[in-house]
Amino acid sequence: MTAAKLPWVDWSALDEPVPKRAKNTLVLWRAAEHFYLSQGASFAETKKTAKLYLENPGFGGDKLWRVVVSNRKTVDLRSMSTEKVANRFGLDDPGAIGVDEWLPRGRVADAIAKRGFVWALVDESYPEGTTTHILVTSDENIIAEIEDAMTEVSK
């Protein structure tokens, strides 16, 4: 595959020390042991937020990663309750759980991805007041291209 076939990755910015932000792109950050991804992976909007997950057992990991992605296939679910998200995507409301905790589960992410979305933007419970981009697609080609675009950065 070539970059021209991959509109969700801004390849031109990957070799820059600080990525250039092309139109309709986002710079996302992730603390993780490795760059391998799966449906439900979470990304922070800032390096500062991602760094909080460097030493958070069960979440994150000891390496910091940066990736530049398209935001064209992002659904904005900020300020929405699980009930509203469930109604919008034809799901049952899980009750007392946050959208950021519920959405990464396979059937929930699948329901969103079936509408053509790659990412979901949600309010994050930790750290409070931040937002998270959750990878909702399970498309192996898209996930592989995002993995290929990830760059390990200094902490």
Tab-separated table of N, CA and C in Angstrom:
chain	number	residue	atom	x	y	z
A	1	MET	N	0.835	-1.188	0.000
A	1	MET	CA	0.000	0.000	0.000
A	1	MET	C	0.876	1.246	0.000
A	2	THR	N	0.351	2.285	-0.556
A	2	THR	CA	1.081	3.541	-0.574
A	2	THR	C	0.343	4.566	0.267
A	3	ALA	N	1.049	5.626	0.605
A	3	ALA	CA	0.446	6.671	1.431
A	3	ALA	C	-0.793	7.268	0.777
A	4	ALA	N	-0.802	7.327	-0.543
A	4	ALA	CA	-1.958	7.906	-1.233
A	4	ALA	C	-3.230	7.113	-0.961
A	5	LYS	N	-3.093	5.820	-0.676
A	5	LYS	CA	-4.248	4.983	-0.398
A	5	LYS	C	-4.646	5.009	1.076
A	6	LEU	N	-3.905	5.721	1.875
A	6	LEU	CA	-4.112	5.726	3.316
A	6	LEU	C	-4.429	7.125	3.815
A	7	PRO	N	-5.648	7.608	3.606
A	7	PRO	CA	-5.976	8.988	3.964
A	7	PRO	C	-5.953	9.255	5.462
A	8	TRP	N	-5.969	8.229	6.310
A	8	TRP	CA	-5.984	8.447	7.753
A	8	TRP	C	-4.591	8.626	8.333
A	9	VAL	N	-3.519	8.509	7.503
A	9	VAL	CA	-2.158	8.684	7.989
A	9	VAL	C	-1.507	9.828	7.228
A	10	ASP	N	-0.929	10.775	7.943
A	10	ASP	CA	-0.190	11.864	7.326
A	10	ASP	C	1.290	11.483	7.348
A	11	TRP	N	1.735	10.822	6.293
A	11	TRP	CA	3.100	10.314	6.239
A	11	TRP	C	4.136	11.425	6.211
A	12	SER	N	3.825	12.583	5.660
A	12	SER	CA	4.800	13.654	5.518
A	12	SER	C	5.291	14.170	6.865
A	13	ALA	N	4.512	14.004	7.906
A	13	ALA	CA	4.880	14.570	9.202
A	13	ALA	C	5.703	13.630	10.061
A	14	LEU	N	5.863	12.382	9.669
A	14	LEU	CA	6.463	11.405	10.559
A	14	LEU	C	7.952	11.589	10.779
A	15	ASP	N	8.664	12.217	9.854
A	15	ASP	CA	10.099	12.390	10.015
A	15	ASP	C	10.459	13.710	10.686
A	16	GLU	N	9.488	14.487	11.025
A	16	GLU	CA	9.720	15.780	11.658
A	16	GLU	C	9.855	15.604	13.162
A	17	PRO	N	10.756	16.344	13.825
A	17	PRO	CA	10.864	16.265	15.285
A	17	PRO	C	9.545	16.633	15.968
A	18	VAL	N	8.881	17.643	15.449
A	18	VAL	CA	7.543	18.012	15.912
A	18	VAL	C	6.663	17.949	14.680
A	19	PRO	N	5.703	17.022	14.664
A	19	PRO	CA	4.923	16.824	13.448
A	19	PRO	C	4.216	18.087	12.971
A	20	LYS	N	4.227	18.282	11.663
A	20	LYS	CA	3.420	19.330	11.064
A	20	LYS	C	1.992	18.817	11.076
A	21	ARG	N	1.065	19.693	11.328
A	21	ARG	CA	-0.333	19.266	11.316
A	21	ARG	C	-0.969	19.642	10.009
A	22	ALA	N	-1.106	18.658	9.165
A	22	ALA	CA	-1.817	18.886	7.916
A	22	ALA	C	-3.298	19.050	8.241
A	23	LYS	N	-4.016	19.627	7.307
A	23	LYS	CA	-5.446	19.818	7.500
A	23	LYS	C	-6.115	18.470	7.791
A	24	ASN	N	-7.035	18.467	8.725
A	24	ASN	CA	-7.796	17.278	9.108
A	24	ASN	C	-6.955	16.171	9.734
A	25	THR	N	-5.858	16.531	10.377
A	25	THR	CA	-5.061	15.526	11.074
A	25	THR	C	-4.936	15.869	12.542
A	26	LEU	N	-4.613	14.847	13.303
A	26	LEU	CA	-4.384	14.978	14.739
A	26	LEU	C	-3.057	14.349	15.097
A	27	VAL	N	-2.378	14.923	16.072
A	27	VAL	CA	-1.213	14.286	16.663
A	27	VAL	C	-1.720	13.642	17.950
A	28	LEU	N	-1.594	12.326	18.044
A	28	LEU	CA	-2.050	11.596	19.224
A	28	LEU	C	-0.862	10.935	19.913
A	29	TRP	N	-1.027	10.682	21.198
A	29	TRP	CA	0.040	10.159	22.047
A	29	TRP	C	-0.443	8.923	22.786
A	30	ARG	N	0.480	7.995	23.052
A	30	ARG	CA	0.114	6.755	23.737
A	30	ARG	C	1.302	6.251	24.539
A	31	ALA	N	1.055	5.891	25.782
A	31	ALA	CA	2.064	5.214	26.595
A	31	ALA	C	1.754	3.725	26.514
A	32	ALA	N	2.743	2.941	26.085
A	32	ALA	CA	2.531	1.503	25.926
A	32	ALA	C	3.870	0.790	25.879
A	33	GLU	N	3.847	-0.495	26.177
A	33	GLU	CA	5.059	-1.307	26.103
A	33	GLU	C	5.557	-1.396	24.665
A	34	HIS	N	4.621	-1.493	23.721
A	34	HIS	CA	4.954	-1.686	22.314
A	34	HIS	C	3.949	-0.931	21.446
A	35	PHE	N	4.203	-0.901	20.157
A	35	PHE	CA	3.338	-0.147	19.255
A	35	PHE	C	2.175	-0.974	18.717
A	36	TYR	N	2.088	-2.241	19.066
A	36	TYR	CA	0.991	-3.074	18.566
A	36	TYR	C	-0.340	-2.554	19.089
A	37	LEU	N	-1.324	-2.555	18.205
A	37	LEU	CA	-2.628	-2.012	18.549
A	37	LEU	C	-3.717	-3.038	18.312
A	38	SER	N	-4.828	-2.813	18.952
A	38	SER	CA	-6.028	-3.579	18.675
A	38	SER	C	-7.216	-2.645	18.875
A	39	GLN	N	-8.350	-3.102	18.426
A	39	GLN	CA	-9.576	-2.333	18.606
A	39	GLN	C	-9.720	-1.995	20.086
A	40	GLY	N	-10.064	-0.755	20.383
A	40	GLY	CA	-10.241	-0.322	21.762
A	40	GLY	C	-9.037	0.409	22.341
A	41	ALA	N	-7.922	0.473	21.592
A	41	ALA	CA	-6.741	1.183	22.073
A	41	ALA	C	-7.064	2.663	22.261
A	42	SER	N	-6.535	3.239	23.324
A	42	SER	CA	-6.792	4.645	23.649
A	42	SER	C	-5.560	5.495	23.406
A	43	PHE	N	-5.800	6.715	22.939
A	43	PHE	CA	-4.736	7.664	22.661
A	43	PHE	C	-5.080	8.998	23.300
A	44	ALA	N	-4.081	9.641	23.889
A	44	ALA	CA	-4.252	10.956	24.506
A	44	ALA	C	-4.056	12.049	23.454
A	45	GLU	N	-4.630	13.213	23.730
A	45	GLU	CA	-4.451	14.348	22.828
A	45	GLU	C	-3.172	15.121	23.116
A	46	THR	N	-2.567	14.912	24.282
A	46	THR	CA	-1.343	15.633	24.621
A	46	THR	C	-0.291	14.666	25.158
A	47	LYS	N	0.950	15.040	24.956
A	47	LYS	CA	2.065	14.252	25.479
A	47	LYS	C	2.003	14.228	27.004
A	48	LYS	N	1.646	15.356	27.592
A	48	LYS	CA	1.560	15.461	29.049
A	48	LYS	C	0.567	14.440	29.616
A	49	THR	N	-0.580	14.299	28.983
A	49	THR	CA	-1.577	13.329	29.445
A	49	THR	C	-1.067	11.906	29.252
A	50	ALA	N	-0.491	11.619	28.103
A	50	ALA	CA	0.033	10.268	27.844
A	50	ALA	C	1.105	9.883	28.856
A	51	LYS	N	1.927	10.850	29.260
A	51	LYS	CA	2.998	10.561	30.219
A	51	LYS	C	2.455	10.078	31.565
A	52	LEU	N	1.233	10.447	31.900
A	52	LEU	CA	0.639	9.982	33.154
A	52	LEU	C	0.415	8.468	33.153
A	53	TYR	N	0.403	7.873	31.968
A	53	TYR	CA	0.193	6.432	31.841
A	53	TYR	C	1.502	5.652	31.760
A	54	LEU	N	2.649	6.326	31.858
A	54	LEU	CA	3.939	5.634	31.812
A	54	LEU	C	4.136	4.726	33.018
A	55	GLU	N	3.592	5.101	34.133
A	55	GLU	CA	3.735	4.299	35.353
A	55	GLU	C	2.366	4.033	35.961
A	56	ASN	N	1.474	3.502	35.166
A	56	ASN	CA	0.116	3.236	35.600
A	56	ASN	C	-0.170	1.749	35.352
A	57	PRO	N	0.126	0.882	36.344
A	57	PRO	CA	-0.022	-0.562	36.153
A	57	PRO	C	-1.407	-0.944	35.623
A	58	GLY	N	-1.408	-1.807	34.614
A	58	GLY	CA	-2.659	-2.246	34.016
A	58	GLY	C	-3.109	-1.367	32.867
A	59	PHE	N	-2.562	-0.189	32.789
A	59	PHE	CA	-2.872	0.752	31.705
A	59	PHE	C	-1.547	1.330	31.239
A	60	GLY	N	-1.449	1.692	30.003
A	60	GLY	CA	-0.233	2.332	29.517
A	60	GLY	C	0.944	1.390	29.467
A	61	GLY	N	2.138	1.950	29.614
A	61	GLY	CA	3.369	1.179	29.544
A	61	GLY	C	4.560	2.090	29.676
A	62	ASP	N	5.760	1.543	29.479
A	62	ASP	CA	6.968	2.315	29.769
A	62	ASP	C	7.561	3.058	28.576
A	63	LYS	N	6.898	3.035	27.432
A	63	LYS	CA	7.370	3.782	26.263
A	63	LYS	C	6.305	4.777	25.832
A	64	LEU	N	6.771	5.861	25.233
A	64	LEU	CA	5.859	6.908	24.776
A	64	LEU	C	5.876	6.930	23.249
A	65	TRP	N	4.681	6.944	22.668
A	65	TRP	CA	4.525	6.890	21.216
A	65	TRP	C	3.728	8.088	20.714
A	66	ARG	N	4.035	8.496	19.475
A	66	ARG	CA	3.317	9.590	18.810
A	66	ARG	C	2.882	9.090	17.438
A	67	VAL	N	1.708	9.526	17.017
A	67	VAL	CA	1.234	9.181	15.683
A	67	VAL	C	0.394	10.338	15.153
A	68	VAL	N	0.459	10.546	13.855
A	68	VAL	CA	-0.342	11.568	13.189
A	68	VAL	C	-1.395	10.830	12.375
A	69	VAL	N	-2.648	11.123	12.636
A	69	VAL	CA	-3.752	10.420	11.977
A	69	VAL	C	-4.782	11.420	11.449
A	70	SER	N	-5.606	10.949	10.553
A	70	SER	CA	-6.711	11.758	10.052
A	70	SER	C	-7.829	11.776	11.087
A	71	ASN	N	-8.490	12.904	11.202
A	71	ASN	CA	-9.658	12.963	12.091
A	71	ASN	C	-10.953	12.953	11.287
A	72	ARG	N	-10.887	12.629	10.011
A	72	ARG	CA	-12.074	12.642	9.157
A	72	ARG	C	-13.077	11.564	9.520
A	73	LYS	N	-12.623	10.492	10.096
A	73	LYS	CA	-13.520	9.388	10.443
A	73	LYS	C	-13.628	9.253	11.959
A	74	THR	N	-13.813	10.395	12.619
A	74	THR	CA	-13.919	10.454	14.066
A	74	THR	C	-15.333	10.871	14.455
A	75	VAL	N	-15.929	10.140	15.371
A	75	VAL	CA	-17.225	10.531	15.914
A	75	VAL	C	-16.976	11.183	17.267
A	76	ASP	N	-17.560	12.341	17.490
A	76	ASP	CA	-17.388	13.086	18.736
A	76	ASP	C	-18.496	12.699	19.710
A	77	LEU	N	-18.122	11.984	20.758
A	77	LEU	CA	-19.087	11.532	21.770
A	77	LEU	C	-18.871	12.235	23.105
A	78	ARG	N	-18.117	13.322	23.089
A	78	ARG	CA	-17.883	14.065	24.328
A	78	ARG	C	-19.208	14.571	24.878
A	79	SER	N	-19.285	14.633	26.167
A	79	SER	CA	-20.471	15.117	26.893
A	79	SER	C	-21.693	14.235	26.689
A	80	MET	N	-21.502	13.026	26.202
A	80	MET	CA	-22.630	12.109	26.021
A	80	MET	C	-22.592	11.031	27.101
A	81	SER	N	-23.748	10.689	27.601
A	81	SER	CA	-23.870	9.603	28.577
A	81	SER	C	-23.836	8.270	27.839
A	82	THR	N	-23.642	7.192	28.589
A	82	THR	CA	-23.696	5.871	27.953
A	82	THR	C	-25.089	5.631	27.373
A	83	GLU	N	-26.111	6.160	28.022
A	83	GLU	CA	-27.472	5.991	27.518
A	83	GLU	C	-27.622	6.620	26.129
A	84	LYS	N	-27.102	7.844	25.967
A	84	LYS	CA	-27.210	8.523	24.677
A	84	LYS	C	-26.397	7.813	23.600
A	85	VAL	N	-25.193	7.358	23.967
A	85	VAL	CA	-24.365	6.623	22.998
A	85	VAL	C	-25.053	5.320	22.620
A	86	ALA	N	-25.593	4.619	23.610
A	86	ALA	CA	-26.292	3.354	23.353
A	86	ALA	C	-27.464	3.574	22.402
A	87	ASN	N	-28.259	4.602	22.653
A	87	ASN	CA	-29.405	4.903	21.784
A	87	ASN	C	-28.963	5.249	20.368
A	88	ARG	N	-27.900	6.022	20.258
A	88	ARG	CA	-27.415	6.447	18.938
A	88	ARG	C	-26.942	5.272	18.090
A	89	PHE	N	-26.355	4.236	18.743
A	89	PHE	CA	-25.776	3.125	17.996
A	89	PHE	C	-26.535	1.809	18.165
A	90	GLY	N	-27.764	1.881	18.704
A	90	GLY	CA	-28.605	0.696	18.798
A	90	GLY	C	-28.113	-0.346	19.788
A	91	LEU	N	-27.601	0.116	20.920
A	91	LEU	CA	-27.061	-0.779	21.941
A	91	LEU	C	-27.853	-0.651	23.235
A	92	ASP	N	-27.653	-1.593	24.138
A	92	ASP	CA	-28.251	-1.511	25.466
A	92	ASP	C	-27.374	-0.648	26.355
A	93	ASP	N	-27.991	0.194	27.159
A	93	ASP	CA	-27.269	1.038	28.109
A	93	ASP	C	-26.673	0.149	29.201
A	94	PRO	N	-25.341	0.261	29.427
A	94	PRO	CA	-24.716	-0.585	30.436
A	94	PRO	C	-24.942	-0.122	31.875
A	95	GLY	N	-25.534	1.060	32.050
A	95	GLY	CA	-25.763	1.562	33.404
A	95	GLY	C	-24.574	2.337	33.936
A	96	ALA	N	-24.181	2.036	35.154
A	96	ALA	CA	-23.171	2.824	35.873
A	96	ALA	C	-21.750	2.514	35.415
A	97	ILE	N	-21.398	3.048	34.266
A	97	ILE	CA	-20.040	2.935	33.724
A	97	ILE	C	-19.842	4.126	32.801
A	98	GLY	N	-18.628	4.599	32.693
A	98	GLY	CA	-18.362	5.742	31.828
A	98	GLY	C	-18.205	5.325	30.368
A	99	VAL	N	-18.470	6.237	29.460
A	99	VAL	CA	-18.331	5.960	28.032
A	99	VAL	C	-16.902	5.528	27.724
A	100	ASP	N	-15.911	6.180	28.362
A	100	ASP	CA	-14.508	5.844	28.108
A	100	ASP	C	-14.159	4.417	28.532
A	101	GLU	N	-14.876	3.868	29.488
A	101	GLU	CA	-14.627	2.498	29.947
A	101	GLU	C	-15.444	1.485	29.155
A	102	TRP	N	-16.611	1.884	28.698
A	102	TRP	CA	-17.535	0.987	28.004
A	102	TRP	C	-17.211	0.840	26.524
A	103	LEU	N	-16.859	1.943	25.885
A	103	LEU	CA	-16.685	1.963	24.441
A	103	LEU	C	-15.619	0.999	23.914
A	104	PRO	N	-14.479	0.787	24.563
A	104	PRO	CA	-13.478	-0.120	23.995
A	104	PRO	C	-13.913	-1.584	23.890
A	105	ARG	N	-14.998	-1.953	24.493
A	105	ARG	CA	-15.457	-3.336	24.421
A	105	ARG	C	-15.902	-3.646	22.999
A	106	GLY	N	-15.547	-4.812	22.523
A	106	GLY	CA	-15.732	-5.205	21.134
A	106	GLY	C	-17.061	-4.869	20.499
A	107	ARG	N	-18.170	-5.285	21.091
A	107	ARG	CA	-19.462	-5.069	20.433
A	107	ARG	C	-19.828	-3.594	20.366
A	108	VAL	N	-19.385	-2.817	21.330
A	108	VAL	CA	-19.673	-1.381	21.325
A	108	VAL	C	-18.853	-0.706	20.226
A	109	ALA	N	-17.541	-0.987	20.218
A	109	ALA	CA	-16.670	-0.421	19.183
A	109	ALA	C	-17.123	-0.879	17.799
A	110	ASP	N	-17.521	-2.144	17.673
A	110	ASP	CA	-17.994	-2.661	16.382
A	110	ASP	C	-19.203	-1.885	15.882
A	111	ALA	N	-20.143	-1.595	16.776
A	111	ALA	CA	-21.354	-0.874	16.385
A	111	ALA	C	-21.016	0.515	15.845
A	112	ILE	N	-20.016	1.150	16.437
A	112	ILE	CA	-19.590	2.482	15.982
A	112	ILE	C	-18.818	2.365	14.667
A	113	ALA	N	-17.931	1.382	14.582
A	113	ALA	CA	-17.130	1.188	13.362
A	113	ALA	C	-18.019	0.851	12.160
A	114	LYS	N	-19.107	0.138	12.389
A	114	LYS	CA	-20.011	-0.224	11.292
A	114	LYS	C	-20.628	1.006	10.637
A	115	ARG	N	-20.609	2.122	11.335
A	115	ARG	CA	-21.129	3.384	10.768
A	115	ARG	C	-20.041	4.140	9.998
A	116	GLY	N	-18.864	3.518	9.849
A	116	GLY	CA	-17.788	4.121	9.067
A	116	GLY	C	-16.747	4.876	9.861
A	117	PHE	N	-16.806	4.799	11.186
A	117	PHE	CA	-15.847	5.527	12.012
A	117	PHE	C	-14.616	4.680	12.317
A	118	VAL	N	-13.470	5.346	12.428
A	118	VAL	CA	-12.218	4.717	12.835
A	118	VAL	C	-11.930	5.070	14.291
A	119	TRP	N	-12.278	6.290	14.682
A	119	TRP	CA	-11.994	6.816	16.019
A	119	TRP	C	-13.267	7.312	16.691
A	120	ALA	N	-13.280	7.254	18.012
A	120	ALA	CA	-14.324	7.908	18.806
A	120	ALA	C	-13.628	8.819	19.809
A	121	LEU	N	-14.071	10.038	19.888
A	121	LEU	CA	-13.534	11.017	20.830
A	121	LEU	C	-14.471	11.052	22.032
A	122	VAL	N	-13.928	10.773	23.215
A	122	VAL	CA	-14.750	10.695	24.425
A	122	VAL	C	-14.105	11.465	25.569
A	123	ASP	N	-14.930	11.829	26.546
A	123	ASP	CA	-14.403	12.408	27.781
A	123	ASP	C	-13.705	11.301	28.550
A	124	GLU	N	-12.575	11.613	29.119
A	124	GLU	CA	-11.776	10.629	29.857
A	124	GLU	C	-11.966	10.818	31.353
A	125	SER	N	-12.049	9.718	32.077
A	125	SER	CA	-12.209	9.802	33.532
A	125	SER	C	-10.861	9.990	34.239
A	126	TYR	N	-9.756	9.578	33.604
A	126	TYR	CA	-8.427	9.790	34.176
A	126	TYR	C	-7.478	10.190	33.067
A	127	PRO	N	-6.796	11.271	33.228
A	127	PRO	CA	-7.038	12.298	34.233
A	127	PRO	C	-8.316	13.066	33.911
A	128	GLU	N	-9.004	13.398	34.954
A	128	GLU	CA	-10.277	14.094	34.823
A	128	GLU	C	-10.103	15.371	34.003
A	129	GLY	N	-11.082	15.630	33.144
A	129	GLY	CA	-11.053	16.851	32.340
A	129	GLY	C	-10.311	16.715	31.020
A	130	THR	N	-9.861	15.508	30.686
A	130	THR	CA	-9.172	15.303	29.410
A	130	THR	C	-10.073	14.511	28.468
A	131	THR	N	-9.628	14.393	27.239
A	131	THR	CA	-10.364	13.599	26.260
A	131	THR	C	-9.447	12.514	25.704
A	132	THR	N	-10.073	11.464	25.202
A	132	THR	CA	-9.348	10.315	24.670
A	132	THR	C	-9.901	9.970	23.297
A	133	HIS	N	-9.015	9.574	22.414
A	133	HIS	CA	-9.403	9.041	21.112
A	133	HIS	C	-9.291	7.531	21.204
A	134	ILE	N	-10.398	6.841	20.990
A	134	ILE	CA	-10.418	5.388	21.075
A	134	ILE	C	-10.532	4.821	19.669
A	135	LEU	N	-9.650	3.879	19.355
A	135	LEU	CA	-9.648	3.209	18.064
A	135	LEU	C	-10.810	2.222	18.041
A	136	VAL	N	-11.826	2.488	17.224
A	136	VAL	CA	-13.014	1.627	17.206
A	136	VAL	C	-12.992	0.623	16.063
A	137	THR	N	-12.160	0.841	15.077
A	137	THR	CA	-12.118	-0.095	13.959
A	137	THR	C	-11.406	-1.382	14.350
A	138	SER	N	-11.802	-2.464	13.698
A	138	SER	CA	-11.070	-3.724	13.835
A	138	SER	C	-10.437	-4.093	12.492
A	139	ASP	N	-10.500	-3.165	11.532
A	139	ASP	CA	-9.929	-3.387	10.204
A	139	ASP	C	-8.410	-3.541	10.335
A	140	GLU	N	-7.920	-4.733	10.030
A	140	GLU	CA	-6.501	-5.032	10.212
A	140	GLU	C	-5.594	-4.147	9.360
A	141	ASN	N	-6.054	-3.751	8.171
A	141	ASN	CA	-5.235	-2.889	7.314
A	141	ASN	C	-5.081	-1.503	7.917
A	142	ILE	N	-6.161	-0.954	8.419
A	142	ILE	CA	-6.089	0.366	9.051
A	142	ILE	C	-5.224	0.302	10.302
A	143	ILE	N	-5.434	-0.707	11.132
A	143	ILE	CA	-4.645	-0.842	12.356
A	143	ILE	C	-3.162	-0.999	12.026
A	144	ALA	N	-2.832	-1.810	11.018
A	144	ALA	CA	-1.426	-2.002	10.639
A	144	ALA	C	-0.791	-0.698	10.166
A	145	GLU	N	-1.535	0.108	9.422
A	145	GLU	CA	-0.986	1.369	8.943
A	145	GLU	C	-0.778	2.369	10.080
A	146	ILE	N	-1.658	2.366	11.050
A	146	ILE	CA	-1.468	3.237	12.210
A	146	ILE	C	-0.248	2.774	12.999
A	147	GLU	N	-0.119	1.464	13.178
A	147	GLU	CA	1.065	0.918	13.861
A	147	GLU	C	2.344	1.333	13.140
A	148	ASP	N	2.338	1.230	11.811
A	148	ASP	CA	3.519	1.601	11.026
A	148	ASP	C	3.861	3.082	11.170
A	149	ALA	N	2.850	3.886	11.421
A	149	ALA	CA	3.065	5.332	11.524
A	149	ALA	C	3.485	5.773	12.926
A	150	MET	N	3.398	4.884	13.906
A	150	MET	CA	3.731	5.263	15.278
A	150	MET	C	5.242	5.421	15.431
A	151	THR	N	5.627	6.449	16.153
A	151	THR	CA	7.030	6.752	16.405
A	151	THR	C	7.268	6.816	17.904
A	152	GLU	N	8.276	6.079	18.380
A	152	GLU	CA	8.627	6.181	19.791
A	152	GLU	C	9.326	7.519	20.009
A	153	VAL	N	8.949	8.213	21.076
A	153	VAL	CA	9.524	9.519	21.381
A	153	VAL	C	10.091	9.499	22.788
A	154	SER	N	10.935	10.485	23.075
A	154	SER	CA	11.521	10.562	24.414
A	154	SER	C	10.458	10.960	25.424
A	155	LYS	N	10.654	10.487	26.626
A	155	LYS	CA	9.715	10.753	27.711
A	155	LYS	C	9.903	12.155	28.202
